[in-house]
Amino acid sequence: MFKLSMFISYECIMVKKQKQFWFRFTILHSHGNAVDLGQMSSFYLGLGNRINCNIFSYDYSGYGVSSGWSTKGQIFGMTVDVWMCGLNRKF
């Protein structure tokens, strides 16, 4: 879980190979409406294996176990926050 503030946190998932097989590229995937990470996790496992890439994804605010609520204006901010978290390897 990535905690942005005292009130907002995002649930994230990173699908990667074992350390000795770390892939060079990582895809940040924002899943579609009406699904959460629990429903997408098996898809991410298969996708990462098929295209030899790490997959990093998150639940929007208000979806799954992520706190808060989601608005159009917050979607871009959430994506940037999660991307920065991934770059800093704080997941």
PDB file of N, CA and C in Angstrom:
ATOM      1  N   MET A   1       0.844  -1.165   0.000  1.00  0.00           N
ATOM      2  CA  MET A   1       0.000   0.000   0.000  1.00  0.00           C
ATOM      3  C   MET A   1       0.892   1.231   0.000  1.00  0.00           C
ATOM      4  N   PHE A   2       0.599   2.169  -0.864  1.00  0.00           N
ATOM      5  CA  PHE A   2       1.318   3.427  -0.969  1.00  0.00           C
ATOM      6  C   PHE A   2       0.504   4.487  -0.245  1.00  0.00           C
ATOM      7  N   LYS A   3       1.046   5.058   0.813  1.00  0.00           N
ATOM      8  CA  LYS A   3       0.317   6.029   1.619  1.00  0.00           C
ATOM      9  C   LYS A   3       0.747   7.425   1.200  1.00  0.00           C
ATOM     10  N   LEU A   4      -0.165   8.168   0.586  1.00  0.00           N
ATOM     11  CA  LEU A   4       0.141   9.506   0.107  1.00  0.00           C
ATOM     12  C   LEU A   4       0.069  10.523   1.235  1.00  0.00           C
ATOM     13  N   SER A   5      -0.926  10.405   2.078  1.00  0.00           N
ATOM     14  CA  SER A   5      -1.085  11.309   3.202  1.00  0.00           C
ATOM     15  C   SER A   5      -1.770  10.543   4.323  1.00  0.00           C
ATOM     16  N   MET A   6      -2.134  11.264   5.366  1.00  0.00           N
ATOM     17  CA  MET A   6      -2.810  10.631   6.484  1.00  0.00           C
ATOM     18  C   MET A   6      -4.179  10.095   6.063  1.00  0.00           C
ATOM     19  N   PHE A   7      -4.764  10.669   5.015  1.00  0.00           N
ATOM     20  CA  PHE A   7      -6.129  10.325   4.627  1.00  0.00           C
ATOM     21  C   PHE A   7      -6.230   9.546   3.318  1.00  0.00           C
ATOM     22  N   ILE A   8      -5.186   9.576   2.498  1.00  0.00           N
ATOM     23  CA  ILE A   8      -5.269   8.952   1.178  1.00  0.00           C
ATOM     24  C   ILE A   8      -4.191   7.887   1.046  1.00  0.00           C
ATOM     25  N   SER A   9      -4.581   6.702   0.616  1.00  0.00           N
ATOM     26  CA  SER A   9      -3.613   5.644   0.330  1.00  0.00           C
ATOM     27  C   SER A   9      -4.083   4.886  -0.899  1.00  0.00           C
ATOM     28  N   TYR A  10      -3.139   4.386  -1.681  1.00  0.00           N
ATOM     29  CA  TYR A  10      -3.432   3.633  -2.888  1.00  0.00           C
ATOM     30  C   TYR A  10      -2.901   2.221  -2.730  1.00  0.00           C
ATOM     31  N   GLU A  11      -3.689   1.267  -3.115  1.00  0.00           N
ATOM     32  CA  GLU A  11      -3.232  -0.120  -3.162  1.00  0.00           C
ATOM     33  C   GLU A  11      -2.515  -0.318  -4.489  1.00  0.00           C
ATOM     34  N   CYS A  12      -1.296  -0.846  -4.432  1.00  0.00           N
ATOM     35  CA  CYS A  12      -0.496  -1.059  -5.649  1.00  0.00           C
ATOM     36  C   CYS A  12      -0.076  -2.516  -5.743  1.00  0.00           C
ATOM     37  N   ILE A  13       0.244  -2.929  -6.952  1.00  0.00           N
ATOM     38  CA  ILE A  13       0.779  -4.269  -7.172  1.00  0.00           C
ATOM     39  C   ILE A  13       1.923  -4.154  -8.182  1.00  0.00           C
ATOM     40  N   MET A  14       3.006  -4.875  -7.884  1.00  0.00           N
ATOM     41  CA  MET A  14       4.143  -4.937  -8.793  1.00  0.00           C
ATOM     42  C   MET A  14       4.365  -6.397  -9.128  1.00  0.00           C
ATOM     43  N   VAL A  15       4.239  -6.736 -10.390  1.00  0.00           N
ATOM     44  CA  VAL A  15       4.464  -8.107 -10.851  1.00  0.00           C
ATOM     45  C   VAL A  15       5.821  -8.125 -11.535  1.00  0.00           C
ATOM     46  N   LYS A  16       6.743  -8.916 -10.968  1.00  0.00           N
ATOM     47  CA  LYS A  16       8.079  -8.996 -11.540  1.00  0.00           C
ATOM     48  C   LYS A  16       8.624 -10.400 -11.361  1.00  0.00           C
ATOM     49  N   LYS A  17       9.644 -10.692 -12.090  1.00  0.00           N
ATOM     50  CA  LYS A  17      10.314 -11.981 -11.976  1.00  0.00           C
ATOM     51  C   LYS A  17      11.211 -11.988 -10.743  1.00  0.00           C
ATOM     52  N   GLN A  18      11.767 -13.146 -10.457  1.00  0.00           N
ATOM     53  CA  GLN A  18      12.723 -13.230  -9.362  1.00  0.00           C
ATOM     54  C   GLN A  18      13.904 -12.312  -9.661  1.00  0.00           C
ATOM     55  N   LYS A  19      14.623 -11.944  -8.631  1.00  0.00           N
ATOM     56  CA  LYS A  19      15.677 -10.955  -8.763  1.00  0.00           C
ATOM     57  C   LYS A  19      16.673 -11.267  -9.894  1.00  0.00           C
ATOM     58  N   GLN A  20      17.049 -12.514 -10.049  1.00  0.00           N
ATOM     59  CA  GLN A  20      18.036 -12.831 -11.084  1.00  0.00           C
ATOM     60  C   GLN A  20      17.472 -12.686 -12.494  1.00  0.00           C
ATOM     61  N   PHE A  21      16.145 -12.578 -12.619  1.00  0.00           N
ATOM     62  CA  PHE A  21      15.529 -12.422 -13.931  1.00  0.00           C
ATOM     63  C   PHE A  21      14.797 -11.084 -14.050  1.00  0.00           C
ATOM     64  N   TRP A  22      15.257 -10.069 -13.336  1.00  0.00           N
ATOM     65  CA  TRP A  22      14.618  -8.760 -13.346  1.00  0.00           C
ATOM     66  C   TRP A  22      14.548  -8.220 -14.772  1.00  0.00           C
ATOM     67  N   PHE A  23      13.356  -7.830 -15.184  1.00  0.00           N
ATOM     68  CA  PHE A  23      13.181  -7.301 -16.529  1.00  0.00           C
ATOM     69  C   PHE A  23      13.584  -5.836 -16.575  1.00  0.00           C
ATOM     70  N   ARG A  24      14.007  -5.407 -17.719  1.00  0.00           N
ATOM     71  CA  ARG A  24      14.499  -4.053 -17.896  1.00  0.00           C
ATOM     72  C   ARG A  24      13.375  -3.028 -17.928  1.00  0.00           C
ATOM     73  N   PHE A  25      12.212  -3.409 -18.453  1.00  0.00           N
ATOM     74  CA  PHE A  25      11.124  -2.457 -18.638  1.00  0.00           C
ATOM     75  C   PHE A  25       9.978  -2.723 -17.674  1.00  0.00           C
ATOM     76  N   THR A  26       9.295  -1.645 -17.289  1.00  0.00           N
ATOM     77  CA  THR A  26       8.126  -1.734 -16.419  1.00  0.00           C
ATOM     78  C   THR A  26       6.992  -0.945 -17.043  1.00  0.00           C
ATOM     79  N   ILE A  27       5.819  -1.552 -17.089  1.00  0.00           N
ATOM     80  CA  ILE A  27       4.616  -0.885 -17.589  1.00  0.00           C
ATOM     81  C   ILE A  27       3.784  -0.449 -16.400  1.00  0.00           C
ATOM     82  N   LEU A  28       3.385   0.821 -16.389  1.00  0.00           N
ATOM     83  CA  LEU A  28       2.419   1.310 -15.412  1.00  0.00           C
ATOM     84  C   LEU A  28       1.047   1.187 -16.065  1.00  0.00           C
ATOM     85  N   HIS A  29       0.199   0.336 -15.485  1.00  0.00           N
ATOM     86  CA  HIS A  29      -1.113   0.083 -16.080  1.00  0.00           C
ATOM     87  C   HIS A  29      -2.213   0.614 -15.180  1.00  0.00           C
ATOM     88  N   SER A  30      -3.084   1.443 -15.750  1.00  0.00           N
ATOM     89  CA  SER A  30      -4.270   1.931 -15.051  1.00  0.00           C
ATOM     90  C   SER A  30      -5.441   1.098 -15.546  1.00  0.00           C
ATOM     91  N   HIS A  31      -5.981   0.262 -14.678  1.00  0.00           N
ATOM     92  CA  HIS A  31      -7.037  -0.653 -15.108  1.00  0.00           C
ATOM     93  C   HIS A  31      -8.334   0.085 -15.429  1.00  0.00           C
ATOM     94  N   GLY A  32      -9.226  -0.597 -16.090  1.00  0.00           N
ATOM     95  CA  GLY A  32     -10.501  -0.018 -16.499  1.00  0.00           C
ATOM     96  C   GLY A  32     -11.493   0.108 -15.349  1.00  0.00           C
ATOM     97  N   ASN A  33     -12.626   0.668 -15.666  1.00  0.00           N
ATOM     98  CA  ASN A  33     -13.688   0.859 -14.683  1.00  0.00           C
ATOM     99  C   ASN A  33     -14.314  -0.483 -14.301  1.00  0.00           C
ATOM    100  N   ALA A  34     -14.864  -0.558 -13.111  1.00  0.00           N
ATOM    101  CA  ALA A  34     -15.608  -1.727 -12.607  1.00  0.00           C
ATOM    102  C   ALA A  34     -14.739  -2.947 -12.330  1.00  0.00           C
ATOM    103  N   VAL A  35     -13.413  -2.769 -12.220  1.00  0.00           N
ATOM    104  CA  VAL A  35     -12.518  -3.850 -11.794  1.00  0.00           C
ATOM    105  C   VAL A  35     -11.564  -3.283 -10.747  1.00  0.00           C
ATOM    106  N   ASP A  36     -10.915  -4.175 -10.015  1.00  0.00           N
ATOM    107  CA  ASP A  36      -9.883  -3.751  -9.065  1.00  0.00           C
ATOM    108  C   ASP A  36      -8.678  -4.664  -9.216  1.00  0.00           C
ATOM    109  N   LEU A  37      -7.654  -4.435  -8.408  1.00  0.00           N
ATOM    110  CA  LEU A  37      -6.418  -5.218  -8.534  1.00  0.00           C
ATOM    111  C   LEU A  37      -6.634  -6.705  -8.314  1.00  0.00           C
ATOM    112  N   GLY A  38      -7.562  -7.051  -7.447  1.00  0.00           N
ATOM    113  CA  GLY A  38      -7.840  -8.467  -7.209  1.00  0.00           C
ATOM    114  C   GLY A  38      -8.306  -9.172  -8.471  1.00  0.00           C
ATOM    115  N   GLN A  39      -9.122  -8.500  -9.254  1.00  0.00           N
ATOM    116  CA  GLN A  39      -9.605  -9.089 -10.505  1.00  0.00           C
ATOM    117  C   GLN A  39      -8.543  -9.066 -11.594  1.00  0.00           C
ATOM    118  N   MET A  40      -7.634  -8.122 -11.541  1.00  0.00           N
ATOM    119  CA  MET A  40      -6.639  -7.956 -12.600  1.00  0.00           C
ATOM    120  C   MET A  40      -5.332  -8.714 -12.345  1.00  0.00           C
ATOM    121  N   SER A  41      -5.104  -9.197 -11.125  1.00  0.00           N
ATOM    122  CA  SER A  41      -3.801  -9.763 -10.773  1.00  0.00           C
ATOM    123  C   SER A  41      -3.390 -10.944 -11.649  1.00  0.00           C
ATOM    124  N   SER A  42      -4.309 -11.850 -11.947  1.00  0.00           N
ATOM    125  CA  SER A  42      -3.933 -12.993 -12.791  1.00  0.00           C
ATOM    126  C   SER A  42      -3.618 -12.538 -14.221  1.00  0.00           C
ATOM    127  N   PHE A  43      -4.319 -11.515 -14.694  1.00  0.00           N
ATOM    128  CA  PHE A  43      -4.025 -10.956 -16.009  1.00  0.00           C
ATOM    129  C   PHE A  43      -2.616 -10.378 -16.029  1.00  0.00           C
ATOM    130  N   TYR A  44      -2.249  -9.651 -14.964  1.00  0.00           N
ATOM    131  CA  TYR A  44      -0.910  -9.051 -14.899  1.00  0.00           C
ATOM    132  C   TYR A  44       0.184 -10.114 -14.865  1.00  0.00           C
ATOM    133  N   LEU A  45      -0.050 -11.195 -14.142  1.00  0.00           N
ATOM    134  CA  LEU A  45       0.935 -12.275 -14.107  1.00  0.00           C
ATOM    135  C   LEU A  45       1.163 -12.854 -15.496  1.00  0.00           C
ATOM    136  N   GLY A  46       0.086 -13.133 -16.208  1.00  0.00           N
ATOM    137  CA  GLY A  46       0.205 -13.679 -17.553  1.00  0.00           C
ATOM    138  C   GLY A  46       0.828 -12.700 -18.528  1.00  0.00           C
ATOM    139  N   LEU A  47       0.416 -11.442 -18.447  1.00  0.00           N
ATOM    140  CA  LEU A  47       0.944 -10.417 -19.354  1.00  0.00           C
ATOM    141  C   LEU A  47       2.440 -10.221 -19.147  1.00  0.00           C
ATOM    142  N   GLY A  48       2.865 -10.117 -17.891  1.00  0.00           N
ATOM    143  CA  GLY A  48       4.291  -9.938 -17.617  1.00  0.00           C
ATOM    144  C   GLY A  48       5.136 -11.072 -18.153  1.00  0.00           C
ATOM    145  N   ASN A  49       4.634 -12.293 -18.026  1.00  0.00           N
ATOM    146  CA  ASN A  49       5.373 -13.451 -18.549  1.00  0.00           C
ATOM    147  C   ASN A  49       5.398 -13.466 -20.066  1.00  0.00           C
ATOM    148  N   ARG A  50       4.283 -13.107 -20.694  1.00  0.00           N
ATOM    149  CA  ARG A  50       4.225 -13.147 -22.162  1.00  0.00           C
ATOM    150  C   ARG A  50       5.098 -12.098 -22.823  1.00  0.00           C
ATOM    151  N   ILE A  51       5.145 -10.907 -22.263  1.00  0.00           N
ATOM    152  CA  ILE A  51       5.900  -9.838 -22.927  1.00  0.00           C
ATOM    153  C   ILE A  51       7.235  -9.532 -22.237  1.00  0.00           C
ATOM    154  N   ASN A  52       7.611 -10.363 -21.243  1.00  0.00           N
ATOM    155  CA  ASN A  52       8.889 -10.197 -20.527  1.00  0.00           C
ATOM    156  C   ASN A  52       9.077  -8.778 -20.004  1.00  0.00           C
ATOM    157  N   CYS A  53       8.116  -8.356 -19.208  1.00  0.00           N
ATOM    158  CA  CYS A  53       8.115  -7.000 -18.693  1.00  0.00           C
ATOM    159  C   CYS A  53       7.517  -6.992 -17.286  1.00  0.00           C
ATOM    160  N   ASN A  54       7.968  -6.087 -16.423  1.00  0.00           N
ATOM    161  CA  ASN A  54       7.348  -5.895 -15.123  1.00  0.00           C
ATOM    162  C   ASN A  54       6.039  -5.134 -15.317  1.00  0.00           C
ATOM    163  N   ILE A  55       5.065  -5.394 -14.465  1.00  0.00           N
ATOM    164  CA  ILE A  55       3.787  -4.687 -14.518  1.00  0.00           C
ATOM    165  C   ILE A  55       3.555  -4.038 -13.160  1.00  0.00           C
ATOM    166  N   PHE A  56       3.298  -2.744 -13.156  1.00  0.00           N
ATOM    167  CA  PHE A  56       3.017  -1.989 -11.944  1.00  0.00           C
ATOM    168  C   PHE A  56       1.638  -1.367 -12.104  1.00  0.00           C
ATOM    169  N   SER A  57       0.742  -1.628 -11.170  1.00  0.00           N
ATOM    170  CA  SER A  57      -0.619  -1.113 -11.273  1.00  0.00           C
ATOM    171  C   SER A  57      -1.119  -0.685  -9.904  1.00  0.00           C
ATOM    172  N   TYR A  58      -2.243   0.000  -9.891  1.00  0.00           N
ATOM    173  CA  TYR A  58      -2.790   0.548  -8.659  1.00  0.00           C
ATOM    174  C   TYR A  58      -4.308   0.621  -8.760  1.00  0.00           C
ATOM    175  N   ASP A  59      -4.944   0.705  -7.609  1.00  0.00           N
ATOM    176  CA  ASP A  59      -6.387   0.953  -7.555  1.00  0.00           C
ATOM    177  C   ASP A  59      -6.611   2.447  -7.394  1.00  0.00           C
ATOM    178  N   TYR A  60      -7.576   2.972  -8.120  1.00  0.00           N
ATOM    179  CA  TYR A  60      -7.936   4.380  -7.964  1.00  0.00           C
ATOM    180  C   TYR A  60      -8.503   4.608  -6.574  1.00  0.00           C
ATOM    181  N   SER A  61      -8.456   5.843  -6.118  1.00  0.00           N
ATOM    182  CA  SER A  61      -9.087   6.182  -4.844  1.00  0.00           C
ATOM    183  C   SER A  61     -10.542   5.753  -4.878  1.00  0.00           C
ATOM    184  N   GLY A  62     -10.962   5.090  -3.808  1.00  0.00           N
ATOM    185  CA  GLY A  62     -12.342   4.628  -3.720  1.00  0.00           C
ATOM    186  C   GLY A  62     -12.590   3.255  -4.326  1.00  0.00           C
ATOM    187  N   TYR A  63     -11.597   2.654  -4.971  1.00  0.00           N
ATOM    188  CA  TYR A  63     -11.723   1.319  -5.556  1.00  0.00           C
ATOM    189  C   TYR A  63     -10.925   0.337  -4.713  1.00  0.00           C
ATOM    190  N   GLY A  64     -11.390  -0.900  -4.643  1.00  0.00           N
ATOM    191  CA  GLY A  64     -10.673  -1.919  -3.879  1.00  0.00           C
ATOM    192  C   GLY A  64     -10.466  -1.461  -2.450  1.00  0.00           C
ATOM    193  N   VAL A  65      -9.244  -1.550  -1.954  1.00  0.00           N
ATOM    194  CA  VAL A  65      -8.952  -1.123  -0.587  1.00  0.00           C
ATOM    195  C   VAL A  65      -8.307   0.268  -0.533  1.00  0.00           C
ATOM    196  N   SER A  66      -8.197   0.943  -1.682  1.00  0.00           N
ATOM    197  CA  SER A  66      -7.671   2.301  -1.688  1.00  0.00           C
ATOM    198  C   SER A  66      -8.678   3.239  -1.043  1.00  0.00           C
ATOM    199  N   SER A  67      -8.169   4.184  -0.274  1.00  0.00           N
ATOM    200  CA  SER A  67      -9.062   5.090   0.435  1.00  0.00           C
ATOM    201  C   SER A  67      -9.446   6.291  -0.434  1.00  0.00           C
ATOM    202  N   GLY A  68     -10.379   7.087   0.057  1.00  0.00           N
ATOM    203  CA  GLY A  68     -10.776   8.312  -0.624  1.00  0.00           C
ATOM    204  C   GLY A  68     -11.863   8.087  -1.649  1.00  0.00           C
ATOM    205  N   TRP A  69     -11.956   9.003  -2.583  1.00  0.00           N
ATOM    206  CA  TRP A  69     -12.945   8.938  -3.650  1.00  0.00           C
ATOM    207  C   TRP A  69     -12.264   9.371  -4.935  1.00  0.00           C
ATOM    208  N   SER A  70     -12.856   9.059  -6.037  1.00  0.00           N
ATOM    209  CA  SER A  70     -12.232   9.309  -7.332  1.00  0.00           C
ATOM    210  C   SER A  70     -13.024  10.346  -8.116  1.00  0.00           C
ATOM    211  N   THR A  71     -12.315  11.328  -8.638  1.00  0.00           N
ATOM    212  CA  THR A  71     -12.917  12.318  -9.531  1.00  0.00           C
ATOM    213  C   THR A  71     -12.029  12.428 -10.766  1.00  0.00           C
ATOM    214  N   LYS A  72     -12.548  13.038 -11.806  1.00  0.00           N
ATOM    215  CA  LYS A  72     -11.756  13.196 -13.028  1.00  0.00           C
ATOM    216  C   LYS A  72     -10.461  13.942 -12.751  1.00  0.00           C
ATOM    217  N   GLY A  73     -10.534  14.970 -11.940  1.00  0.00           N
ATOM    218  CA  GLY A  73      -9.355  15.776 -11.641  1.00  0.00           C
ATOM    219  C   GLY A  73      -8.292  15.037 -10.857  1.00  0.00           C
ATOM    220  N   GLN A  74      -8.691  14.029 -10.085  1.00  0.00           N
ATOM    221  CA  GLN A  74      -7.723  13.301  -9.266  1.00  0.00           C
ATOM    222  C   GLN A  74      -7.010  12.184 -10.026  1.00  0.00           C
ATOM    223  N   ILE A  75      -7.577  11.718 -11.115  1.00  0.00           N
ATOM    224  CA  ILE A  75      -7.003  10.567 -11.828  1.00  0.00           C
ATOM    225  C   ILE A  75      -5.568  10.846 -12.274  1.00  0.00           C
ATOM    226  N   PHE A  76      -5.324  11.987 -12.906  1.00  0.00           N
ATOM    227  CA  PHE A  76      -3.968  12.301 -13.365  1.00  0.00           C
ATOM    228  C   PHE A  76      -3.020  12.406 -12.176  1.00  0.00           C
ATOM    229  N   GLY A  77      -3.442  13.085 -11.113  1.00  0.00           N
ATOM    230  CA  GLY A  77      -2.602  13.226  -9.927  1.00  0.00           C
ATOM    231  C   GLY A  77      -2.250  11.890  -9.305  1.00  0.00           C
ATOM    232  N   MET A  78      -3.219  10.968  -9.258  1.00  0.00           N
ATOM    233  CA  MET A  78      -2.957   9.638  -8.713  1.00  0.00           C
ATOM    234  C   MET A  78      -1.925   8.904  -9.544  1.00  0.00           C
ATOM    235  N   THR A  79      -2.056   8.998 -10.860  1.00  0.00           N
ATOM    236  CA  THR A  79      -1.126   8.317 -11.755  1.00  0.00           C
ATOM    237  C   THR A  79       0.294   8.843 -11.555  1.00  0.00           C
ATOM    238  N   VAL A  80       0.444  10.143 -11.446  1.00  0.00           N
ATOM    239  CA  VAL A  80       1.765  10.738 -11.220  1.00  0.00           C
ATOM    240  C   VAL A  80       2.316  10.302  -9.865  1.00  0.00           C
ATOM    241  N   ASP A  81       1.478  10.311  -8.824  1.00  0.00           N
ATOM    242  CA  ASP A  81       1.918   9.880  -7.492  1.00  0.00           C
ATOM    243  C   ASP A  81       2.424   8.444  -7.508  1.00  0.00           C
ATOM    244  N   VAL A  82       1.670   7.573  -8.145  1.00  0.00           N
ATOM    245  CA  VAL A  82       2.048   6.156  -8.185  1.00  0.00           C
ATOM    246  C   VAL A  82       3.312   5.969  -9.022  1.00  0.00           C
ATOM    247  N   TRP A  83       3.428   6.682 -10.125  1.00  0.00           N
ATOM    248  CA  TRP A  83       4.618   6.587 -10.961  1.00  0.00           C
ATOM    249  C   TRP A  83       5.855   7.033 -10.179  1.00  0.00           C
ATOM    250  N   MET A  84       5.740   8.140  -9.438  1.00  0.00           N
ATOM    251  CA  MET A  84       6.859   8.609  -8.634  1.00  0.00           C
ATOM    252  C   MET A  84       7.217   7.593  -7.540  1.00  0.00           C
ATOM    253  N   CYS A  85       6.213   6.977  -6.963  1.00  0.00           N
ATOM    254  CA  CYS A  85       6.459   5.931  -5.975  1.00  0.00           C
ATOM    255  C   CYS A  85       7.245   4.792  -6.604  1.00  0.00           C
ATOM    256  N   GLY A  86       6.862   4.377  -7.794  1.00  0.00           N
ATOM    257  CA  GLY A  86       7.569   3.306  -8.496  1.00  0.00           C
ATOM    258  C   GLY A  86       8.998   3.699  -8.828  1.00  0.00           C
ATOM    259  N   LEU A  87       9.206   4.940  -9.250  1.00  0.00           N
ATOM    260  CA  LEU A  87      10.556   5.391  -9.572  1.00  0.00           C
ATOM    261  C   LEU A  87      11.446   5.412  -8.328  1.00  0.00           C
ATOM    262  N   ASN A  88      10.859   5.756  -7.209  1.00  0.00           N
ATOM    263  CA  ASN A  88      11.622   5.801  -5.960  1.00  0.00           C
ATOM    264  C   ASN A  88      11.680   4.443  -5.270  1.00  0.00           C
ATOM    265  N   ARG A  89      11.020   3.437  -5.849  1.00  0.00           N
ATOM    266  CA  ARG A  89      10.991   2.067  -5.322  1.00  0.00           C
ATOM    267  C   ARG A  89      10.491   2.009  -3.871  1.00  0.00           C
ATOM    268  N   LYS A  90       9.417   2.726  -3.623  1.00  0.00           N
ATOM    269  CA  LYS A  90       8.832   2.735  -2.298  1.00  0.00           C
ATOM    270  C   LYS A  90       7.585   1.854  -2.243  1.00  0.00           C
ATOM    271  N   PHE A  91       7.418   0.965  -3.194  1.00  0.00           N
ATOM    272  CA  PHE A  91       6.242   0.105  -3.194  1.00  0.00           C
ATOM    273  C   PHE A  91       6.521  -1.173  -2.457  1.00  0.00           C
TER     274      PHE A  91
END
